[in-house]
Coordinates of C-alpha atoms and ligand atoms in Angstrom, one line a residue:
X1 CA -233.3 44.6 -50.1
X2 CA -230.6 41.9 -51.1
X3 CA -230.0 40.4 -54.4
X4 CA -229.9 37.0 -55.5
X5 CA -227.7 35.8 -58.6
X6 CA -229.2 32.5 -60.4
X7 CA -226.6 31.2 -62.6
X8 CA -227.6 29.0 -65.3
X9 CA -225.0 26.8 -67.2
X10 CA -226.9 26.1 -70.6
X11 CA -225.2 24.0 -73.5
X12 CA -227.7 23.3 -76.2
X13 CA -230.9 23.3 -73.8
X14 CA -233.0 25.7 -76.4
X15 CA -236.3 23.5 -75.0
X16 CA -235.0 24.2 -71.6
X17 CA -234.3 28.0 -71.4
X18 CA -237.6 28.9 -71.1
X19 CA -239.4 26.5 -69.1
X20 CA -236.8 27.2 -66.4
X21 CA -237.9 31.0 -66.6
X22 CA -241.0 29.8 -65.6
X23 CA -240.4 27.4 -63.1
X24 CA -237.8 30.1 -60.9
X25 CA -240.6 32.8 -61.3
X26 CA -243.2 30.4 -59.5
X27 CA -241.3 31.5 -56.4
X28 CA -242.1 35.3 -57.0
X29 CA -244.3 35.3 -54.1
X30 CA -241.3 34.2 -52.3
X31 CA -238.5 36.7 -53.3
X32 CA -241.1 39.5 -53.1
X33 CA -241.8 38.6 -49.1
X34 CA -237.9 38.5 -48.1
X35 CA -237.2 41.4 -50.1
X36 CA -235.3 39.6 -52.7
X37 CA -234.3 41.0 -56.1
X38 CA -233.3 38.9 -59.1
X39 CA -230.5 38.5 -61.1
X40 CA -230.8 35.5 -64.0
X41 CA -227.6 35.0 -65.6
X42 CA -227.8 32.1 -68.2
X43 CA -224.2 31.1 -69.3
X44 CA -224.4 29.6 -73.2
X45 CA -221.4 27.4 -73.4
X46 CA -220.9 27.6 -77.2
X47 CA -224.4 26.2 -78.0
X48 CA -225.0 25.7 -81.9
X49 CA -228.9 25.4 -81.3
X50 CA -231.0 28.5 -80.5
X51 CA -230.0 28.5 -76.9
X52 CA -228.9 31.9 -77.1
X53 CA -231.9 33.3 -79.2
X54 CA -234.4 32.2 -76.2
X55 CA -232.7 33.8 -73.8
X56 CA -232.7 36.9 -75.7
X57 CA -236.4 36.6 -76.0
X58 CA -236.4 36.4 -72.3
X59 CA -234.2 39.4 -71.9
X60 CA -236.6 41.5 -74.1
X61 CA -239.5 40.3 -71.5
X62 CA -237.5 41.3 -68.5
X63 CA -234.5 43.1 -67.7
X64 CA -233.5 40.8 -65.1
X65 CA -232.3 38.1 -67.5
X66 CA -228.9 38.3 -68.6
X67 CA -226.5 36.3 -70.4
X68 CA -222.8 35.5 -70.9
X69 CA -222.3 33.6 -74.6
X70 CA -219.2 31.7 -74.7
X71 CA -217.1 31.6 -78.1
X72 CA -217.4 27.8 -78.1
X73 CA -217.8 25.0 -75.7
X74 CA -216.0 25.5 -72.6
X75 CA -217.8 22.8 -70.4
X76 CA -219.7 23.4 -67.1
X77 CA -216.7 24.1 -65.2
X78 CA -215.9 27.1 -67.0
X79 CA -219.4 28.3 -67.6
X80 CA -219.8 27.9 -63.3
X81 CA -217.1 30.3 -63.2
X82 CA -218.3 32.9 -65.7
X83 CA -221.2 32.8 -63.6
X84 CA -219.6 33.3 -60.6
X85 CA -217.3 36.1 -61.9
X86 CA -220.3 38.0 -63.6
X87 CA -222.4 38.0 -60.5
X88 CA -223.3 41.0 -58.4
X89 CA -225.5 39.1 -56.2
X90 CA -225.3 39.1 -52.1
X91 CA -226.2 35.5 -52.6
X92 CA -225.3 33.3 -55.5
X93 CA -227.2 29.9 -56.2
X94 CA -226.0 27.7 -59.4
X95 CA -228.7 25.6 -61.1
X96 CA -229.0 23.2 -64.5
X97 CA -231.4 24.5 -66.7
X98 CA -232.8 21.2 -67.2
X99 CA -235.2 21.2 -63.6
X100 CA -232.9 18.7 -62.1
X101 CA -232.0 21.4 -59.6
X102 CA -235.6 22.1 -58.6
X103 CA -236.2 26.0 -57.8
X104 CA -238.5 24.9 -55.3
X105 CA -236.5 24.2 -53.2
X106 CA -234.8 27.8 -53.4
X107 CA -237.0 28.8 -50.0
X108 CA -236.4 26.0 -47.5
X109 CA -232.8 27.0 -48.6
X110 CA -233.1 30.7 -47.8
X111 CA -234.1 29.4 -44.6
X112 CA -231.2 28.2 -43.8
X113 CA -229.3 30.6 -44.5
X114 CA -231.2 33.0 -41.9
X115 CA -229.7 30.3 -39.3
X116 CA -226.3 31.8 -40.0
X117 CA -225.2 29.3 -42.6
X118 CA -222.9 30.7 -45.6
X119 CA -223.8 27.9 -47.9
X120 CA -226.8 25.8 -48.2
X121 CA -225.6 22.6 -50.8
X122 CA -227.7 19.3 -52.2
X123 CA -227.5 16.4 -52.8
X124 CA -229.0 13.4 -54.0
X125 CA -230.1 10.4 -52.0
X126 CA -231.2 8.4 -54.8
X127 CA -229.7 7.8 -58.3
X128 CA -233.4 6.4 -60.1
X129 CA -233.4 7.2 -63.3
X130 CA -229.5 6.5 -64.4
X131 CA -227.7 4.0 -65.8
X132 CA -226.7 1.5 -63.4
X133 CA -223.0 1.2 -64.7
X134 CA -222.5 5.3 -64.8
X135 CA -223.6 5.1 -60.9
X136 CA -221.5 2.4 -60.0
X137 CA -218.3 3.8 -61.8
X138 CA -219.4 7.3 -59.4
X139 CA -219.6 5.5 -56.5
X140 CA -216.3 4.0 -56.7
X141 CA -215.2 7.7 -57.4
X142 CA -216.7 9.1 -54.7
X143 CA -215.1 6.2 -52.1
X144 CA -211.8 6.4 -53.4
X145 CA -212.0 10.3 -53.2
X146 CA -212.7 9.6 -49.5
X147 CA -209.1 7.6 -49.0
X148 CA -207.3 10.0 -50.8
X149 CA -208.3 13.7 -50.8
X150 CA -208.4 15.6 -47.9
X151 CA -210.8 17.7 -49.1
X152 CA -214.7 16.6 -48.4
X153 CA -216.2 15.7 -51.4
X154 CA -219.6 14.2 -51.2
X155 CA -221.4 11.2 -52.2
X156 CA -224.5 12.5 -54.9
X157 CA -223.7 16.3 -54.5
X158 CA -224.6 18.2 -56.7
X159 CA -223.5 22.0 -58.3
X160 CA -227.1 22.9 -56.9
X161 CA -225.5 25.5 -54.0
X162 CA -226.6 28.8 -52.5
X163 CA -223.8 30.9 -51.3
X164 CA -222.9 34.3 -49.9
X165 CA -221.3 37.0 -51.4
X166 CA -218.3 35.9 -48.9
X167 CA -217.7 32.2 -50.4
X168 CA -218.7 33.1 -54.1
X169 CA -215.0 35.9 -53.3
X170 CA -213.3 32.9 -52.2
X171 CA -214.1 30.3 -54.7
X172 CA -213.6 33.3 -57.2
X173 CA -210.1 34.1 -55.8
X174 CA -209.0 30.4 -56.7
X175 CA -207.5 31.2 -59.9
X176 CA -206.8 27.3 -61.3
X177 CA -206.9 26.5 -64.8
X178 CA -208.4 22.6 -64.0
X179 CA -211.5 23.7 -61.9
X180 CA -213.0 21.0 -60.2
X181 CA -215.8 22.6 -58.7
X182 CA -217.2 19.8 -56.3
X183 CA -213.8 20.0 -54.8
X184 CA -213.1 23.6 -55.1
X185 CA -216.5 24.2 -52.4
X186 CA -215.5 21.9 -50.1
X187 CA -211.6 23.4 -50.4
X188 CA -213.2 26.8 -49.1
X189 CA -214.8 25.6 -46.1
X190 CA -217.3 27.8 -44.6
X191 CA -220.5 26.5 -42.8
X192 CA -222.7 24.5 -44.9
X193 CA -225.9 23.0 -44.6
X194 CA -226.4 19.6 -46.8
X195 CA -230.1 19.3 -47.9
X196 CA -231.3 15.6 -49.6
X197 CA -233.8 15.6 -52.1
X198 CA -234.8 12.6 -54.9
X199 CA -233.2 12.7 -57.8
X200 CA -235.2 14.2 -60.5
X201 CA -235.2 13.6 -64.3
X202 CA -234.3 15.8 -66.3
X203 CA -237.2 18.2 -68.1
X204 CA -236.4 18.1 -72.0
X205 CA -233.5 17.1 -74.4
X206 CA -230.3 14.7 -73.1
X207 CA -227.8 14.7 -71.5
X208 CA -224.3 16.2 -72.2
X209 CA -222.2 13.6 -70.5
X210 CA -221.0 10.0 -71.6
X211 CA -219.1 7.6 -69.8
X212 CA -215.7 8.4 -71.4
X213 CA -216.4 12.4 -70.4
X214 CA -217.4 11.4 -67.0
X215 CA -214.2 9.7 -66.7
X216 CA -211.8 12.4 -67.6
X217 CA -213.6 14.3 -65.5
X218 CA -213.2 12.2 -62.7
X219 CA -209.4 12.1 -63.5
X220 CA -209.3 15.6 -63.2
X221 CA -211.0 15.8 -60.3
X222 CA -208.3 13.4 -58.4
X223 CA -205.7 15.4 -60.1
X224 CA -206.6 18.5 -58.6
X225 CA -207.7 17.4 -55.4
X226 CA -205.0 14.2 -54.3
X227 CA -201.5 13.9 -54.7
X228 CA -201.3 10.0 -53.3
X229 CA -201.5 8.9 -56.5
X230 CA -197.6 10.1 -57.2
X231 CA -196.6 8.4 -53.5
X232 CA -197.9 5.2 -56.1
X233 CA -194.9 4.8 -57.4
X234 CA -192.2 5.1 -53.9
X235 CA -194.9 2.7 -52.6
X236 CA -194.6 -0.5 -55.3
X237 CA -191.3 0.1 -55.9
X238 CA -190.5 -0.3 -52.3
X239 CA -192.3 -3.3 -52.5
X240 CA -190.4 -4.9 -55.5
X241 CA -187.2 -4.3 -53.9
X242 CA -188.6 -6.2 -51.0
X243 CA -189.5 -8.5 -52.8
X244 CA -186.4 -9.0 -55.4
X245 CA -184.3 -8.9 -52.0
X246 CA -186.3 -11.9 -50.6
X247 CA -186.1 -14.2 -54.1
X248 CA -182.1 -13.3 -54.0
X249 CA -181.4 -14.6 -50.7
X250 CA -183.8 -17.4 -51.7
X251 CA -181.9 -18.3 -55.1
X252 CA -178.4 -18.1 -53.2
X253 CA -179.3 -20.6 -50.6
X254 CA -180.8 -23.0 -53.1
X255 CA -177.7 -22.2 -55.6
X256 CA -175.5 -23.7 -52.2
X257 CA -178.3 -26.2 -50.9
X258 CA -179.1 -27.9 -54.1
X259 CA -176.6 -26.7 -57.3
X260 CA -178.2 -25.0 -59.9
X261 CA -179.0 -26.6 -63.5
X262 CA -180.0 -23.4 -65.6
X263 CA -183.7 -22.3 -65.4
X264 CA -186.7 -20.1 -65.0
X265 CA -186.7 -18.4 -68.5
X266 CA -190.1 -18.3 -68.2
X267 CA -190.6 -16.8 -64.7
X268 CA -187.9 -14.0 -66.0
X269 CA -190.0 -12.8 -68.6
X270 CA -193.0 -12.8 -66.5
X271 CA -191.0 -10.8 -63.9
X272 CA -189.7 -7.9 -66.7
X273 CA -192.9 -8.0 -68.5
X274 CA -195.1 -6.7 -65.1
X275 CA -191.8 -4.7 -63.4
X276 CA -191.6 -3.1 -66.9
X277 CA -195.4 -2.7 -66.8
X278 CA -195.9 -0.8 -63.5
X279 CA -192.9 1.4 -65.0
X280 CA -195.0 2.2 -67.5
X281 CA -198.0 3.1 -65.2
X282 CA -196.3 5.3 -62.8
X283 CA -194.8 7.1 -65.5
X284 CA -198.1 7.7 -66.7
X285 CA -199.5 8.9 -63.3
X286 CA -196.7 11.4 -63.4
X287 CA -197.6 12.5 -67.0
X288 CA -200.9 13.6 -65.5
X289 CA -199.8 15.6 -63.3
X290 CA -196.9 17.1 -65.9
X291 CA -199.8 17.8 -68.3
X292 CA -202.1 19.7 -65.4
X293 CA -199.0 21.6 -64.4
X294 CA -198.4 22.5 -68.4
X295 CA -201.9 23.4 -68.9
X296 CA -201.9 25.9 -65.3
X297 CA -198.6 27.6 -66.5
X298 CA -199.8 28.7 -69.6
X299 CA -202.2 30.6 -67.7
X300 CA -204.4 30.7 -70.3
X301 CA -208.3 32.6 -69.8
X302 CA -211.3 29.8 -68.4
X303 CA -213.4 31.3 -71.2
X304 CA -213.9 33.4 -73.8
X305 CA -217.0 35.7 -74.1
X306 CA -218.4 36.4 -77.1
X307 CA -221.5 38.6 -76.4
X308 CA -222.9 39.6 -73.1
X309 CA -226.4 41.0 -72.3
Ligands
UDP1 N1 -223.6 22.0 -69.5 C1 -222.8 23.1 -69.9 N2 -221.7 22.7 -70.7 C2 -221.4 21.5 -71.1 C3 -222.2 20.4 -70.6 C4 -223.3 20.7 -69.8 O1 -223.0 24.2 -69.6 O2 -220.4 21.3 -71.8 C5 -224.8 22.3 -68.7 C6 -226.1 21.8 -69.2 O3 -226.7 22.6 -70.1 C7 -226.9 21.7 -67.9 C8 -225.9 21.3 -66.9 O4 -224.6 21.8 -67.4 O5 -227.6 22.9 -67.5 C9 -225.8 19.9 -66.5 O6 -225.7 19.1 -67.7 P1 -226.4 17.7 -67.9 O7 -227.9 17.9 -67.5 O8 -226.2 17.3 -69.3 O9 -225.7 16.8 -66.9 P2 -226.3 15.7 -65.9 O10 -227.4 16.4 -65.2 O11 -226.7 14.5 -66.7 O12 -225.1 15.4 -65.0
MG2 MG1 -229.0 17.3 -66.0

């Protein structure tokens, strides 16, 4: 007998809950023929709908359902980790409640896993169904993630990940504040198997992302996972003294070639307005960096429960 932890980040999804139920239990069959027991543990991230009161209709049904109910919104992030940290399971696999993780695919990944993987991870090969702009601005993400992270993070992965007892330790024992969790699994190594699959719509309600969320996120990501962006500023201002050096021995010559009737007000400006400008900019890229170290020293709790079943 092993067990098998589902975590389920849920943030207003009341129409989901219980269509997800339904969907993981077509794979009874499944679980019942490798010996697998369940354990569903739905993460409410502070939703104001009746989230939490369908899960608790499912947890009268069957014992196996549990739930974690944050004090407010958290975001995914934190919810992953509740899930994580309130797991008992010898394997772990995180899924949206919205079917965009299909549980279908829960046995080819099992399978897998009996070839000695640790971690069985998706991804998407197709983006149908999104907003063109929101997957160009993620593709630019992911490529200049590639040039400056070490760590792998992949092109349409997705949280969608089954995991051993062994990893789920190690991703647990990663005690940041900023948890960027696409980076975090490919921080802890460990042999994984990437699986493709279309992307899939998601079942009922919206989505909880916009473009200006997805974009903090992303800065958070490159944050946690790259430091190049602080070698920005050795980098340009090398460059302008190169470049200030050059125009100084130029100016000088001229001054002795040809005299030099007063001029280039213009071309001054220019030259404080931008130096004064990439100033600002690097300052800002180290402000990022002050405000993530700030927000890890205060050390302060991913979540807050509120109520667990
Ligand atoms: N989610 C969450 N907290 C949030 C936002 C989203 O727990 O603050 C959950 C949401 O309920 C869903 C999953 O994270 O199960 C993915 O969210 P969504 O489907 O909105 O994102 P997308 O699939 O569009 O990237
Ligand atoms: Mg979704």
């Amino acid at each position: 007998m092993s067990l098998l932890s589902v975590i389920v980040p849920c943030y207003n999804e009341e129409e989901n809950v219980a269509l997800f139920y339904t969907e993981l239990m077509k794979n009874s069959a499944f679980f019942d023929e490798k010996n697998i027991e369940l354990e569903i543990i739905y993460i409410d991230d502070g939703s104001v709908d009746g989230t939490v009161a369908e899960v608790k209709k499912l947890h009268e049904q069957d014992e196996r359902v549990h739930m974690v109910s944050f004090s407010r919104n958290f975001g995914k992030e934190a919810a992953m980790y509740a899930g994580l940290e309130n797991s008992h399971g010898d394997y772990v696999v995180m899924m949206d409640v919205d079917l965009q993780d299909p549980p279908g695919l829960l046995p080819e990944m099992f399978s897998y896993m009996e070839q000695g993987y640790d971690s069985v991870a998706t991804r998407r090969v197709s983006r149908k169904g999104e907003p063109p702009v929101r997957s160009f601005f993620a593709r630019r993400f992911y490529s200049l993630m590639k040039k400056i992270s070490r760590t792998e993070i992949v092109d349409g992965a997705r949280d969608y990940r089954l995991m051993t007892r062994q990893m789920v330790d190690a991703i647990l024992s990663m005690q940041e504040y900023n948890r960027f969790t696409k980076g975090i699994f490919g921080w802890v190594g460990f042999r994984t198997k990437w699986m493709e699959y279309e992307n899939v719509e998601r079942a009922k309600g919206e989505t909880k992302w916009n473009f200006w969320k997805l974009f903090l996120y992303s800065l958070d990501g490159i944050t946690a996972f790259s430091t190049v962006p602080l070698m920005l500023a050795s980098v340009v201002g090398l460059f302008f003294c190169f470049f200030a050096f050059v125009m100084i021995v130029f100016i000088i010559v001229r001054k002795l070639i040809f005299g030099d009737p007063v001029s280039g007000w213009a071309s001054l400006v220019c030259i404080i307005l931008m130096a004064s400008g990439v100033q600002y900019f690097c300052v800002g890229i180290l402000g990022q960096y002050l405000a993530k170290t700030y927000m890890e020293v205060k050390r302060r709790p991913v979540y807050i429960a509120r109520e667990k079943l």
